[in-house]
Structures are given as C-alpha cells and as structure tokens.
PDB file of C-alpha atoms in Angstrom:
ATOM      1  CA  UNK A1121     -30.313 -18.335  13.732  1.00 44.00           C
ATOM      2  CA  UNK A1122     -28.852 -17.368  17.257  1.00 49.00           C
ATOM      3  CA  UNK A1123     -26.876 -14.224  17.334  1.00 51.00           C
ATOM      4  CA  UNK A1124     -23.121 -14.759  16.247  1.00 73.00           C
ATOM      5  CA  UNK A1125     -22.087 -13.989  20.113  1.00 80.00           C
ATOM      6  CA  UNK A1126     -23.392 -17.540  20.957  1.00 80.00           C
ATOM      7  CA  UNK A1127     -21.373 -19.349  18.389  1.00 85.00           C
ATOM      8  CA  UNK A1128     -18.110 -17.587  19.701  1.00 90.00           C
ATOM      9  CA  UNK A1129     -19.319 -18.644  23.398  1.00 92.00           C
ATOM     10  CA  UNK A1130     -19.669 -22.113  22.261  1.00 95.00           C
ATOM     11  CA  UNK A1131     -16.395 -22.161  20.562  1.00 96.00           C
ATOM     12  CA  UNK A1132     -14.773 -20.630  23.661  1.00 97.00           C
ATOM     13  CA  UNK A1133     -16.399 -23.293  25.821  1.00 97.00           C
ATOM     14  CA  UNK A1134     -15.111 -26.111  23.616  1.00 98.00           C
ATOM     15  CA  UNK A1135     -11.481 -24.626  23.703  1.00 98.00           C
ATOM     16  CA  UNK A1136     -11.525 -24.302  27.493  1.00 98.00           C
ATOM     17  CA  UNK A1137     -12.609 -28.007  27.933  1.00 98.00           C
ATOM     18  CA  UNK A1138      -9.578 -28.669  25.518  1.00 98.00           C
ATOM     19  CA  UNK A1139      -7.141 -26.710  27.748  1.00 98.00           C
ATOM     20  CA  UNK A1140      -8.694 -28.454  30.997  1.00 98.00           C
ATOM     21  CA  UNK A1141      -8.440 -32.017  29.695  1.00 98.00           C
ATOM     22  CA  UNK A1142      -5.331 -31.949  27.498  1.00 98.00           C
ATOM     23  CA  UNK A1143      -3.358 -28.931  28.447  1.00 98.00           C
ATOM     24  CA  UNK A1144      -0.709 -30.701  30.567  1.00 97.00           C
ATOM     25  CA  UNK A1145       0.511 -32.338  27.540  1.00 97.00           C
ATOM     26  CA  UNK A1146      -0.604 -30.206  24.611  1.00 97.00           C
ATOM     27  CA  UNK A1147       1.782 -27.174  24.548  1.00 96.00           C
ATOM     28  CA  UNK A1148       0.750 -25.726  21.309  1.00 96.00           C
ATOM     29  CA  UNK A1149      -2.653 -24.922  20.384  1.00 97.00           C
ATOM     30  CA  UNK A1150      -4.102 -23.910  17.072  1.00 97.00           C
ATOM     31  CA  UNK A1151      -7.539 -22.310  17.393  1.00 98.00           C
ATOM     32  CA  UNK A1152      -8.325 -22.172  13.537  1.00 97.00           C
ATOM     33  CA  UNK A1153      -6.687 -24.161  10.687  1.00 95.00           C
ATOM     34  CA  UNK A1154      -6.818 -21.939   7.188  1.00 95.00           C
ATOM     35  CA  UNK A1155      -9.696 -19.765   8.193  1.00 97.00           C
ATOM     36  CA  UNK A1156      -9.254 -18.025   4.945  1.00 97.00           C
ATOM     37  CA  UNK A1157      -9.784 -21.432   3.038  1.00 95.00           C
ATOM     38  CA  UNK A1158     -13.246 -22.114   4.699  1.00 94.00           C
ATOM     39  CA  UNK A1159     -14.483 -18.354   4.823  1.00 97.00           C
ATOM     40  CA  UNK A1160     -14.165 -18.237   1.041  1.00 96.00           C
ATOM     41  CA  UNK A1161     -14.648 -22.027  -0.084  1.00 95.00           C
ATOM     42  CA  UNK A1162     -17.999 -22.160   2.354  1.00 96.00           C
ATOM     43  CA  UNK A1163     -19.433 -18.575   1.865  1.00 96.00           C
ATOM     44  CA  UNK A1164     -17.994 -16.937  -1.225  1.00 96.00           C
ATOM     45  CA  UNK A1165     -17.868 -19.609  -3.860  1.00 94.00           C
ATOM     46  CA  UNK A1166     -19.801 -22.386  -2.174  1.00 94.00           C
ATOM     47  CA  UNK A1167     -17.331 -25.263  -2.876  1.00 91.00           C
ATOM     48  CA  UNK A1168     -17.193 -26.321   0.548  1.00 92.00           C
ATOM     49  CA  UNK A1169     -19.679 -26.773   3.394  1.00 92.00           C
ATOM     50  CA  UNK A1170     -22.185 -25.100   3.993  1.00 95.00           C
ATOM     51  CA  UNK A1171     -22.121 -24.286   0.506  1.00 95.00           C
ATOM     52  CA  UNK A1172     -23.342 -20.695   0.633  1.00 96.00           C
ATOM     53  CA  UNK A1173     -22.846 -17.983  -2.423  1.00 95.00           C
ATOM     54  CA  UNK A1174     -24.430 -15.629  -4.712  1.00 94.00           C
ATOM     55  CA  UNK A1175     -21.650 -15.533  -7.499  1.00 91.00           C
ATOM     56  CA  UNK A1176     -23.016 -15.645 -10.862  1.00 86.00           C
ATOM     57  CA  UNK A1177     -26.471 -14.840  -9.863  1.00 80.00           C
ATOM     58  CA  UNK A1178     -26.869 -17.731  -7.428  1.00 85.00           C
ATOM     59  CA  UNK A1179     -25.804 -20.111 -10.353  1.00 84.00           C
ATOM     60  CA  UNK A1180     -23.873 -22.422  -8.028  1.00 88.00           C
ATOM     61  CA  UNK A1181     -25.599 -21.954  -4.793  1.00 94.00           C
ATOM     62  CA  UNK A1182     -29.364 -21.804  -3.664  1.00 91.00           C
ATOM     63  CA  UNK A1183     -28.738 -19.358  -0.683  1.00 95.00           C
ATOM     64  CA  UNK A1184     -25.998 -17.179   0.523  1.00 96.00           C
ATOM     65  CA  UNK A1185     -24.519 -13.643  -0.162  1.00 95.00           C
ATOM     66  CA  UNK A1186     -20.878 -13.556  -1.334  1.00 96.00           C
ATOM     67  CA  UNK A1187     -20.771  -9.882  -0.880  1.00 95.00           C
ATOM     68  CA  UNK A1188     -21.059 -10.065   2.994  1.00 96.00           C
ATOM     69  CA  UNK A1189     -21.142 -13.526   4.519  1.00 96.00           C
ATOM     70  CA  UNK A1190     -17.354 -14.113   4.049  1.00 97.00           C
ATOM     71  CA  UNK A1191     -16.680 -11.014   5.889  1.00 97.00           C
ATOM     72  CA  UNK A1192     -19.097 -12.022   8.618  1.00 96.00           C
ATOM     73  CA  UNK A1193     -17.509 -15.458   9.014  1.00 96.00           C
ATOM     74  CA  UNK A1194     -13.972 -13.844   9.154  1.00 97.00           C
ATOM     75  CA  UNK A1195     -15.131 -11.411  11.753  1.00 97.00           C
ATOM     76  CA  UNK A1196     -16.389 -14.182  13.987  1.00 96.00           C
ATOM     77  CA  UNK A1197     -13.344 -16.376  13.618  1.00 97.00           C
ATOM     78  CA  UNK A1198     -11.072 -13.551  14.476  1.00 97.00           C
ATOM     79  CA  UNK A1199     -13.161 -12.803  17.623  1.00 97.00           C
ATOM     80  CA  UNK A1200     -13.338 -16.589  18.655  1.00 97.00           C
ATOM     81  CA  UNK A1201      -9.725 -16.691  18.595  1.00 98.00           C
ATOM     82  CA  UNK A1202      -8.966 -13.531  20.467  1.00 98.00           C
ATOM     83  CA  UNK A1203     -11.617 -15.035  23.217  1.00 97.00           C
ATOM     84  CA  UNK A1204      -9.870 -18.227  23.392  1.00 98.00           C
ATOM     85  CA  UNK A1205      -6.540 -16.730  23.624  1.00 98.00           C
ATOM     86  CA  UNK A1206      -7.527 -14.356  26.462  1.00 98.00           C
ATOM     87  CA  UNK A1207      -9.051 -17.368  28.190  1.00 98.00           C
ATOM     88  CA  UNK A1208      -5.703 -19.440  27.809  1.00 98.00           C
ATOM     89  CA  UNK A1209      -3.465 -16.370  28.959  1.00 98.00           C
ATOM     90  CA  UNK A1210      -5.487 -15.673  32.055  1.00 98.00           C
ATOM     91  CA  UNK A1211      -6.314 -19.088  33.280  1.00 98.00           C
ATOM     92  CA  UNK A1212      -3.903 -21.617  31.898  1.00 98.00           C
ATOM     93  CA  UNK A1213      -0.641 -20.213  30.384  1.00 98.00           C
ATOM     94  CA  UNK A1214       1.327 -19.690  33.559  1.00 97.00           C
ATOM     95  CA  UNK A1215       0.792 -23.196  34.652  1.00 97.00           C
ATOM     96  CA  UNK A1216       0.750 -25.040  31.559  1.00 98.00           C
ATOM     97  CA  UNK A1217       3.354 -22.909  29.675  1.00 97.00           C
ATOM     98  CA  UNK A1218       1.698 -23.449  26.138  1.00 97.00           C
ATOM     99  CA  UNK A1219       1.229 -20.995  23.262  1.00 97.00           C
ATOM    100  CA  UNK A1220      -1.761 -20.123  21.065  1.00 97.00           C
ATOM    101  CA  UNK A1221      -1.771 -19.362  17.443  1.00 96.00           C
ATOM    102  CA  UNK A1222      -3.509 -19.668  14.149  1.00 97.00           C
ATOM    103  CA  UNK A1223      -2.641 -21.705  10.993  1.00 95.00           C
ATOM    104  CA  UNK A1224      -3.071 -19.481   8.132  1.00 96.00           C
ATOM    105  CA  UNK A1225      -3.390 -20.640   4.286  1.00 93.00           C
ATOM    106  CA  UNK A1226      -0.839 -18.474   2.510  1.00 90.00           C
ATOM    107  CA  UNK A1227      -0.440 -17.649  -1.226  1.00 89.00           C
ATOM    108  CA  UNK A1228       2.332 -15.016  -1.814  1.00 90.00           C
ATOM    109  CA  UNK A1229       1.811 -12.531  -4.667  1.00 94.00           C
ATOM    110  CA  UNK A1230       4.228 -10.714  -6.859  1.00 93.00           C
ATOM    111  CA  UNK A1231       3.199  -8.002  -9.279  1.00 95.00           C
ATOM    112  CA  UNK A1232       2.636  -9.409 -12.999  1.00 93.00           C
ATOM    113  CA  UNK A1233       4.501  -6.185 -14.319  1.00 94.00           C
ATOM    114  CA  UNK A1234       6.240  -3.239 -12.845  1.00 95.00           C
ATOM    115  CA  UNK A1235       3.361  -0.958 -13.455  1.00 97.00           C
ATOM    116  CA  UNK A1236       2.054   1.027 -10.254  1.00 97.00           C
ATOM    117  CA  UNK A1237      -1.382  -0.261 -10.884  1.00 97.00           C
ATOM    118  CA  UNK A1238      -0.082  -4.016 -10.806  1.00 96.00           C
ATOM    119  CA  UNK A1239       2.124  -3.292  -7.663  1.00 97.00           C
ATOM    120  CA  UNK A1240      -0.626  -1.714  -5.885  1.00 97.00           C
ATOM    121  CA  UNK A1241      -2.977  -4.928  -6.975  1.00 97.00           C
ATOM    122  CA  UNK A1242      -0.443  -7.038  -5.507  1.00 97.00           C
ATOM    123  CA  UNK A1243      -0.488  -5.423  -2.192  1.00 97.00           C
ATOM    124  CA  UNK A1244      -4.227  -5.562  -2.195  1.00 97.00           C
ATOM    125  CA  UNK A1245      -4.186  -9.249  -3.109  1.00 96.00           C
ATOM    126  CA  UNK A1246      -2.114  -9.817   0.134  1.00 97.00           C
ATOM    127  CA  UNK A1247      -4.504  -7.545   1.931  1.00 97.00           C
ATOM    128  CA  UNK A1248      -7.284  -9.878   0.972  1.00 97.00           C
ATOM    129  CA  UNK A1249      -5.721 -13.006   1.776  1.00 97.00           C
ATOM    130  CA  UNK A1250      -2.995 -12.963   4.658  1.00 96.00           C
ATOM    131  CA  UNK A1251      -3.634  -9.551   6.157  1.00 97.00           C
ATOM    132  CA  UNK A1252      -7.326  -9.848   6.191  1.00 98.00           C
ATOM    133  CA  UNK A1253      -6.845 -12.312   9.189  1.00 98.00           C
ATOM    134  CA  UNK A1254      -3.308 -11.426  10.431  1.00 97.00           C
ATOM    135  CA  UNK A1255      -3.458  -7.849  10.602  1.00 97.00           C
ATOM    136  CA  UNK A1256      -6.431  -7.698  13.166  1.00 98.00           C
ATOM    137  CA  UNK A1257      -4.464 -10.247  15.341  1.00 98.00           C
ATOM    138  CA  UNK A1258      -1.234  -7.868  15.182  1.00 96.00           C
ATOM    139  CA  UNK A1259      -2.699  -4.492  14.797  1.00 97.00           C
ATOM    140  CA  UNK A1260      -6.327  -4.826  15.915  1.00 98.00           C
ATOM    141  CA  UNK A1261      -7.984  -3.942  12.772  1.00 98.00           C
ATOM    142  CA  UNK A1262      -8.384  -4.843   9.031  1.00 98.00           C
ATOM    143  CA  UNK A1263      -6.038  -3.652   6.314  1.00 98.00           C
ATOM    144  CA  UNK A1264      -6.986   0.076   5.134  1.00 98.00           C
ATOM    145  CA  UNK A1265      -7.510  -1.222   1.605  1.00 98.00           C
ATOM    146  CA  UNK A1266     -10.371  -3.637   2.844  1.00 98.00           C
ATOM    147  CA  UNK A1267     -11.826  -0.661   4.841  1.00 98.00           C
ATOM    148  CA  UNK A1268     -11.878   1.509   2.059  1.00 97.00           C
ATOM    149  CA  UNK A1269     -13.089  -0.976  -0.704  1.00 96.00           C
ATOM    150  CA  UNK A1270     -15.549  -3.036   1.135  1.00 97.00           C
ATOM    151  CA  UNK A1271     -16.671   0.035   3.349  1.00 96.00           C
ATOM    152  CA  UNK A1272     -20.091  -0.896   5.309  1.00 96.00           C
ATOM    153  CA  UNK A1273     -19.847  -4.698   4.444  1.00 96.00           C
ATOM    154  CA  UNK A1274     -16.909  -5.154   6.322  1.00 97.00           C
ATOM    155  CA  UNK A1275     -17.788  -5.303  10.116  1.00 96.00           C
ATOM    156  CA  UNK A1276     -16.100  -3.169  12.559  1.00 97.00           C
ATOM    157  CA  UNK A1277     -14.468  -3.960  15.943  1.00 97.00           C
ATOM    158  CA  UNK A1278     -15.264  -2.178  19.185  1.00 97.00           C
ATOM    159  CA  UNK A1279     -12.288  -0.727  21.007  1.00 97.00           C
ATOM    160  CA  UNK A1280     -12.565  -3.705  23.500  1.00 97.00           C
ATOM    161  CA  UNK A1281     -12.734  -6.097  20.740  1.00 97.00           C
ATOM    162  CA  UNK A1282      -9.728  -4.338  19.044  1.00 98.00           C
ATOM    163  CA  UNK A1283      -7.891  -4.546  22.080  1.00 98.00           C
ATOM    164  CA  UNK A1284      -8.387  -8.296  22.738  1.00 97.00           C
ATOM    165  CA  UNK A1285      -7.290  -9.045  19.205  1.00 98.00           C
ATOM    166  CA  UNK A1286      -4.238  -6.858  19.150  1.00 97.00           C
ATOM    167  CA  UNK A1287      -1.153  -9.182  19.950  1.00 96.00           C
ATOM    168  CA  UNK A1288      -3.467 -12.373  20.605  1.00 97.00           C
ATOM    169  CA  UNK A1289      -0.962 -14.612  18.570  1.00 96.00           C
ATOM    170  CA  UNK A1290       1.967 -16.411  20.491  1.00 96.00           C
ATOM    171  CA  UNK A1291       2.898 -17.841  17.065  1.00 94.00           C
ATOM    172  CA  UNK A1292       2.059 -17.576  13.305  1.00 94.00           C
ATOM    173  CA  UNK A1293       1.477 -20.961  11.516  1.00 93.00           C
ATOM    174  CA  UNK A1294       1.815 -20.767   7.740  1.00 91.00           C
ATOM    175  CA  UNK A1295       0.493 -23.321   5.452  1.00 90.00           C
ATOM    176  CA  UNK A1296       2.179 -22.127   2.115  1.00 85.00           C
ATOM    177  CA  UNK A1297       1.227 -23.503  -1.190  1.00 81.00           C
ATOM    178  CA  UNK A1298       2.651 -21.417  -4.163  1.00 82.00           C
ATOM    179  CA  UNK A1299       2.998 -17.856  -5.400  1.00 87.00           C
ATOM    180  CA  UNK A1300       0.782 -16.045  -7.838  1.00 91.00           C
ATOM    181  CA  UNK A1301       1.361 -12.975 -10.154  1.00 93.00           C
ATOM    182  CA  UNK A1302      -1.271 -10.174  -9.352  1.00 95.00           C
ATOM    183  CA  UNK A1303      -2.630  -7.875 -12.127  1.00 94.00           C
ATOM    184  CA  UNK A1304      -4.708  -4.834 -11.649  1.00 95.00           C
ATOM    185  CA  UNK A1305      -8.579  -5.452 -12.593  1.00 91.00           C
ATOM    186  CA  UNK A1306      -8.942  -2.323 -14.860  1.00 84.00           C
ATOM    187  CA  UNK A1307     -12.345  -3.375 -15.976  1.00 79.00           C
ATOM    188  CA  UNK A1308     -15.684  -4.009 -13.597  1.00 69.00           C
ATOM    189  CA  UNK A1309     -16.577  -7.448 -15.292  1.00 66.00           C
ATOM    190  CA  UNK A1310     -15.387  -9.481 -12.562  1.00 66.00           C
ATOM    191  CA  UNK A1311     -17.204  -7.182  -9.978  1.00 65.00           C
ATOM    192  CA  UNK A1312     -20.420  -7.614 -11.976  1.00 66.00           C
ATOM    193  CA  UNK A1313     -20.183 -11.465 -12.158  1.00 73.00           C
ATOM    194  CA  UNK A1314     -18.934 -12.124  -8.875  1.00 78.00           C
ATOM    195  CA  UNK A1315     -19.509  -9.341  -6.362  1.00 84.00           C
ATOM    196  CA  UNK A1316     -17.391 -11.061  -3.866  1.00 90.00           C
ATOM    197  CA  UNK A1317     -14.229 -10.758  -1.751  1.00 92.00           C
ATOM    198  CA  UNK A1318     -11.976 -11.559  -5.211  1.00 88.00           C
ATOM    199  CA  UNK A1319     -13.941  -8.585  -6.915  1.00 92.00           C
ATOM    200  CA  UNK A1320     -13.466  -6.314  -3.923  1.00 95.00           C
ATOM    201  CA  UNK A1321      -9.664  -6.784  -4.040  1.00 95.00           C
ATOM    202  CA  UNK A1322      -9.708  -5.384  -7.602  1.00 93.00           C
ATOM    203  CA  UNK A1323      -6.835  -7.898  -8.318  1.00 94.00           C
ATOM    204  CA  UNK A1324      -6.767 -10.666 -11.039  1.00 91.00           C
ATOM    205  CA  UNK A1325      -4.587 -13.638 -10.120  1.00 89.00           C
ATOM    206  CA  UNK A1326      -2.285 -15.461 -12.512  1.00 87.00           C
ATOM    207  CA  UNK A1327      -0.341 -18.618 -11.514  1.00 78.00           C
ATOM    208  CA  UNK A1328       3.399 -18.907 -10.956  1.00 67.00           C
ATOM    209  CA  UNK A1329       5.653 -20.620  -8.642  1.00 50.00           C
ATOM    210  CA  UNK A1330       8.825 -19.261  -6.684  1.00 47.00           C
ATOM    211  CA  UNK A1331      10.156 -19.518  -3.112  1.00 46.00           C
ATOM    212  CA  UNK A1332       8.674 -17.999  -0.061  1.00 47.00           C
ATOM    213  CA  UNK A1333       9.261 -13.975   0.603  1.00 49.00           C
ATOM    214  CA  UNK A1334       6.221 -14.033   2.654  1.00 49.00           C
ATOM    215  CA  UNK A1335       8.596 -14.890   5.526  1.00 45.00           C
ATOM    216  CA  UNK A1336      10.137 -11.349   5.216  1.00 45.00           C
ATOM    217  CA  UNK A1337       6.534  -9.901   6.014  1.00 47.00           C
ATOM    218  CA  UNK A1338       6.445 -11.905   9.256  1.00 47.00           C
ATOM    219  CA  UNK A1339       9.909 -10.800  10.417  1.00 43.00           C
ATOM    220  CA  UNK A1340       9.085  -9.970  13.937  1.00 45.00           C
ATOM    221  CA  UNK A1341       6.587 -12.908  14.480  1.00 51.00           C
ATOM    222  CA  UNK A1342       7.438 -16.276  15.867  1.00 58.00           C
ATOM    223  CA  UNK A1343       6.776 -18.704  13.032  1.00 55.00           C
ATOM    224  CA  UNK A1344       5.931 -22.088  12.679  1.00 56.00           C
ATOM    225  CA  UNK A1345       5.956 -23.361   8.974  1.00 56.00           C
ATOM    226  CA  UNK A1346       3.422 -25.873   9.334  1.00 55.00           C
ATOM    227  CA  UNK A1347       3.394 -27.123   5.855  1.00 55.00           C
ATOM    228  CA  UNK A1348       4.594 -26.369   2.257  1.00 52.00           C
ATOM    229  CA  UNK A1349       2.952 -28.454  -0.656  1.00 49.00           C
ATOM    230  CA  UNK A1350       4.254 -29.492  -4.040  1.00 44.00           C
ATOM    231  CA  UNK A1351       2.851 -32.311  -6.095  1.00 43.00           C
ATOM    232  CA  UNK A1352       5.164 -32.728  -8.844  1.00 40.00           C
ATOM    233  CA  UNK A1353       7.831 -35.327  -8.005  1.00 48.00           C
ATOM    234  CA  UNK A1354      10.458 -34.273 -10.137  1.00 43.00           C
ATOM    235  CA  UNK A1355      10.324 -30.952  -8.493  1.00 58.00           C
ATOM    236  CA  UNK A1356       9.666 -31.979  -4.823  1.00 70.00           C
ATOM    237  CA  UNK A1357      13.243 -32.284  -3.729  1.00 75.00           C
ATOM    238  CA  UNK A1358      14.203 -28.818  -5.379  1.00 75.00           C
ATOM    239  CA  UNK A1359      11.184 -27.435  -3.648  1.00 75.00           C
ATOM    240  CA  UNK A1360      12.326 -28.845  -0.213  1.00 77.00           C
ATOM    241  CA  UNK A1361      15.845 -27.628  -0.590  1.00 79.00           C
ATOM    242  CA  UNK A1362      14.802 -24.211  -1.765  1.00 80.00           C
ATOM    243  CA  UNK A1363      12.469 -23.959   1.284  1.00 80.00           C
ATOM    244  CA  UNK A1364      15.065 -24.654   3.914  1.00 82.00           C
ATOM    245  CA  UNK A1365      17.612 -22.468   2.376  1.00 84.00           C
ATOM    246  CA  UNK A1366      15.128 -19.610   2.424  1.00 82.00           C
ATOM    247  CA  UNK A1367      14.055 -20.594   5.972  1.00 82.00           C
ATOM    248  CA  UNK A1368      17.819 -20.403   7.147  1.00 83.00           C
ATOM    249  CA  UNK A1369      18.259 -16.912   5.487  1.00 84.00           C
ATOM    250  CA  UNK A1370      15.567 -15.450   7.142  1.00 82.00           C
ATOM    251  CA  UNK A1371      16.465 -17.011  10.366  1.00 79.00           C
ATOM    252  CA  UNK A1372      19.866 -15.300   9.892  1.00 83.00           C
ATOM    253  CA  UNK A1373      18.015 -11.937   9.096  1.00 82.00           C
ATOM    254  CA  UNK A1374      16.254 -12.420  12.513  1.00 84.00           C
ATOM    255  CA  UNK A1375      12.996 -13.925  11.800  1.00 84.00           C
ATOM    256  CA  UNK A1376      12.086 -16.287  14.663  1.00 87.00           C
ATOM    257  CA  UNK A1377      11.526 -19.422  12.948  1.00 86.00           C
ATOM    258  CA  UNK A1378      10.712 -22.148  15.351  1.00 86.00           C
ATOM    259  CA  UNK A1379       9.451 -25.215  13.342  1.00 85.00           C
ATOM    260  CA  UNK A1380       8.914 -26.731   9.737  1.00 84.00           C
ATOM    261  CA  UNK A1381       6.671 -29.619   8.863  1.00 83.00           C
ATOM    262  CA  UNK A1382       6.826 -31.023   5.418  1.00 81.00           C
ATOM    263  CA  UNK A1383       3.492 -31.798   4.004  1.00 83.00           C
ATOM    264  CA  UNK A1384       3.133 -34.953   3.838  1.00 85.00           C
ATOM    265  CA  UNK A1385       4.646 -38.114   4.764  1.00 89.00           C
ATOM    266  CA  UNK A1386       2.515 -40.272   2.210  1.00 91.00           C
ATOM    267  CA  UNK A1387       0.591 -39.267  -0.617  1.00 90.00           C
ATOM    268  CA  UNK A1388      -3.193 -39.070   0.526  1.00 91.00           C
ATOM    269  CA  UNK A1389      -6.439 -37.757  -0.309  1.00 91.00           C
ATOM    270  CA  UNK A1390      -5.907 -34.038  -0.793  1.00 85.00           C
ATOM    271  CA  UNK A1391      -9.473 -32.490  -0.267  1.00 77.00           C
ATOM    272  CA  UNK A1392     -11.003 -31.569  -3.454  1.00 78.00           C
ATOM    273  CA  UNK A1393      -8.263 -32.810  -5.446  1.00 83.00           C
ATOM    274  CA  UNK A1394      -8.714 -36.262  -4.108  1.00 89.00           C
ATOM    275  CA  UNK A1395      -5.807 -38.660  -4.939  1.00 90.00           C
ATOM    276  CA  UNK A1396      -4.742 -36.796  -8.199  1.00 87.00           C
ATOM    277  CA  UNK A1397      -2.296 -34.541  -6.134  1.00 84.00           C
ATOM    278  CA  UNK A1398       0.630 -36.384  -4.721  1.00 85.00           C
ATOM    279  CA  UNK A1399       2.393 -34.193  -1.836  1.00 83.00           C
ATOM    280  CA  UNK A1400       3.842 -37.216   0.081  1.00 86.00           C
ATOM    281  CA  UNK A1401       7.637 -38.060   0.441  1.00 87.00           C
ATOM    282  CA  UNK A1402       6.500 -41.679  -0.171  1.00 90.00           C
ATOM    283  CA  UNK A1403       4.531 -42.621  -3.314  1.00 90.00           C
ATOM    284  CA  UNK A1404       1.514 -44.635  -2.671  1.00 91.00           C
ATOM    285  CA  UNK A1405       0.538 -47.124  -5.495  1.00 92.00           C
ATOM    286  CA  UNK A1406      -3.192 -47.052  -5.027  1.00 92.00           C
ATOM    287  CA  UNK A1407      -3.580 -49.654  -7.797  1.00 92.00           C
ATOM    288  CA  UNK A1408      -1.212 -52.359  -5.919  1.00 93.00           C
ATOM    289  CA  UNK A1409      -2.385 -52.959  -2.382  1.00 96.00           C
ATOM    290  CA  UNK A1410      -1.113 -48.966  -1.422  1.00 95.00           C
ATOM    291  CA  UNK A1411       2.417 -50.116  -1.996  1.00 94.00           C
ATOM    292  CA  UNK A1412       4.924 -47.324  -0.778  1.00 94.00           C
ATOM    293  CA  UNK A1413       8.175 -46.278  -2.352  1.00 90.00           C
ATOM    294  CA  UNK A1414      10.407 -43.537  -1.144  1.00 89.00           C
ATOM    295  CA  UNK A1415      10.777 -40.463  -3.536  1.00 87.00           C
ATOM    296  CA  UNK A1416      13.968 -38.924  -4.202  1.00 85.00           C
ATOM    297  CA  UNK A1417      13.187 -36.085  -1.533  1.00 83.00           C
ATOM    298  CA  UNK A1418      13.361 -38.795   1.182  1.00 87.00           C
ATOM    299  CA  UNK A1419      16.773 -39.553   0.764  1.00 85.00           C
ATOM    300  CA  UNK A1420      17.657 -35.697   0.813  1.00 86.00           C
ATOM    301  CA  UNK A1421      15.493 -35.133   3.909  1.00 85.00           C
ATOM    302  CA  UNK A1422      17.340 -37.845   5.873  1.00 88.00           C
ATOM    303  CA  UNK A1423      20.565 -36.453   4.888  1.00 89.00           C
ATOM    304  CA  UNK A1424      19.363 -33.223   6.253  1.00 84.00           C
ATOM    305  CA  UNK A1425      18.184 -34.117   9.649  1.00 85.00           C
ATOM    306  CA  UNK A1426      21.137 -36.371  10.361  1.00 89.00           C
ATOM    307  CA  UNK A1427      23.530 -33.595   9.633  1.00 83.00           C
ATOM    308  CA  UNK A1428      22.122 -30.858  11.650  1.00 64.00           C
TER     309      UNK A1428
END
C-alpha cells in the first residue's frame, strides 16, 4: 500500500483539474460529501466499500481494524480537503471567485436525562460525529474529548498541517437527517464487543426526532443547508415547515444561512434503504410505470417560493 500522502496528492491533482476545466462555471465546490459516513460505514462497521471492520471479533469483515482505521481515514480526508482549499485560494479564487467547503452528515443529539453523565455523553456524541471533522477545519485540531479518549490511536497534525486546516472552509454544508437522544455508557460491554469509534465516545444513542438546534452551534459560519430528509409522507410537510421556521430564526439571530435544498424532488433509491424510504416531494409509484403524484408538501413549498 502506498503512503497516505500519495493519495492526498492524487486527490489534490484531481481537484485542481476540476478547477482548471470547470471553475469558470462552477462557483461552489464541495471537496467531500458526508466524510463521517464513509469513514464509519467503510472502515468501522464495514457496511459500505471497502467493507473493512473488526467489530464483534471480525464477525462481519475479513479484514480491518475498527479501532484505528476510521481515524486514519478521517485524518486523510481532512488533510486532503485542506490541501485542495489551499490550492484554490492561492491559484483560482481571485479569478474564479468561488468557494470551497465540505458537506457534513449531521445528526444532532440531546441528553436522554438531565443527569450530568448524560449531558456529558451528549457532548461526546457530538464530538465524535460533527466535531470530529468540523473542529479541525475551524480550530486546527480534534475535539479534546477525542484526544483524551482515543489517545495514541488518533493521528496528530503537525503545526504546518494544523495551520493549513484552520479556517479552510468557505462554507459549511449540512446534510441533516434527524436527532437522537444520548445516554452515558456506564458499562464496558460496548467497548468489549465493538472496540470502535462508537465505543470510544462512551455514549449510547437512542432514537428521537425534533428540529435542528445544530444551527446554533455553527453560529458564525456560512451555512449551506444541503438537505434534510424525512420519509414519512404525513410528517414531511410539518418537517419542511418547521425547518424553514428554524432557519428563519437562526438567520435573524445572526447565523449566515446562504442556502437550503430539500431532499428530494422525487422518491428514489436511498442507499441501503433502497426504495423503501420515500424522501421525495413527489411520490413515485414503482408498480405503475413510475407514475408521479405531488405530496401535500409540494403545494406548501410552491406557496413558500412564490410568496418570498
């Protein structure tokens, strides 16, 4: 296997080729889409390519190390982004007047109870998800909880790398799915069974759904809310309405919200969920020649767009 620096150079070469060929027309560049997703799904739990993991004593994967590889992958993602952002700012930004950012996959977390333990676990859950990738790009290093809990398994940035990372985002893209409760993991059973990033966080995640307080955390950053997803038809309209209300409030509070994209126009193939999840504004009948019909949210969305 080649040194990691070769892959970062390859990515930088690819990105610069895109800047050269398309930069006169493309003004918003996303270097990586959902880095947390493919670092975890590909190298921690092995559900996506390349299918590497070691959880449950390699029950699901033939090769991999869930305790180290996700962190190595995340490290190289961050350094690759920083290198590309630096190239764009030095060689293309003045002429092309574009922006470079990352689209993060984001769940928000709320404490399952008001105990100090669950409140602390909630912050760790955030640290091991959004902040794992956001904080190095804003502050130049990983969250302190990751440093203390992962220790030597978490790669370190040199001073030069940290300087290159810090402030390398022109905008923050947010793909927001839902919100979860977080509870402190008071036992070591998960650590023994998984020995991965989830175990490292010391938080147990429980399902819930509320609106998006995560915008408050990104108060001073330029936000492009790339997609919010919800598959239940009866709740889609309320979800879109609630989202817009909260975005309006955060904008009034000073958060620099620059854009919003509803996911998605049509029901489609949703990764591992296949056709079972229906996020579209338009319903697609897969059993009747892909016939389409507008959900209630379409009328609401049209009224929103025509009234602004």
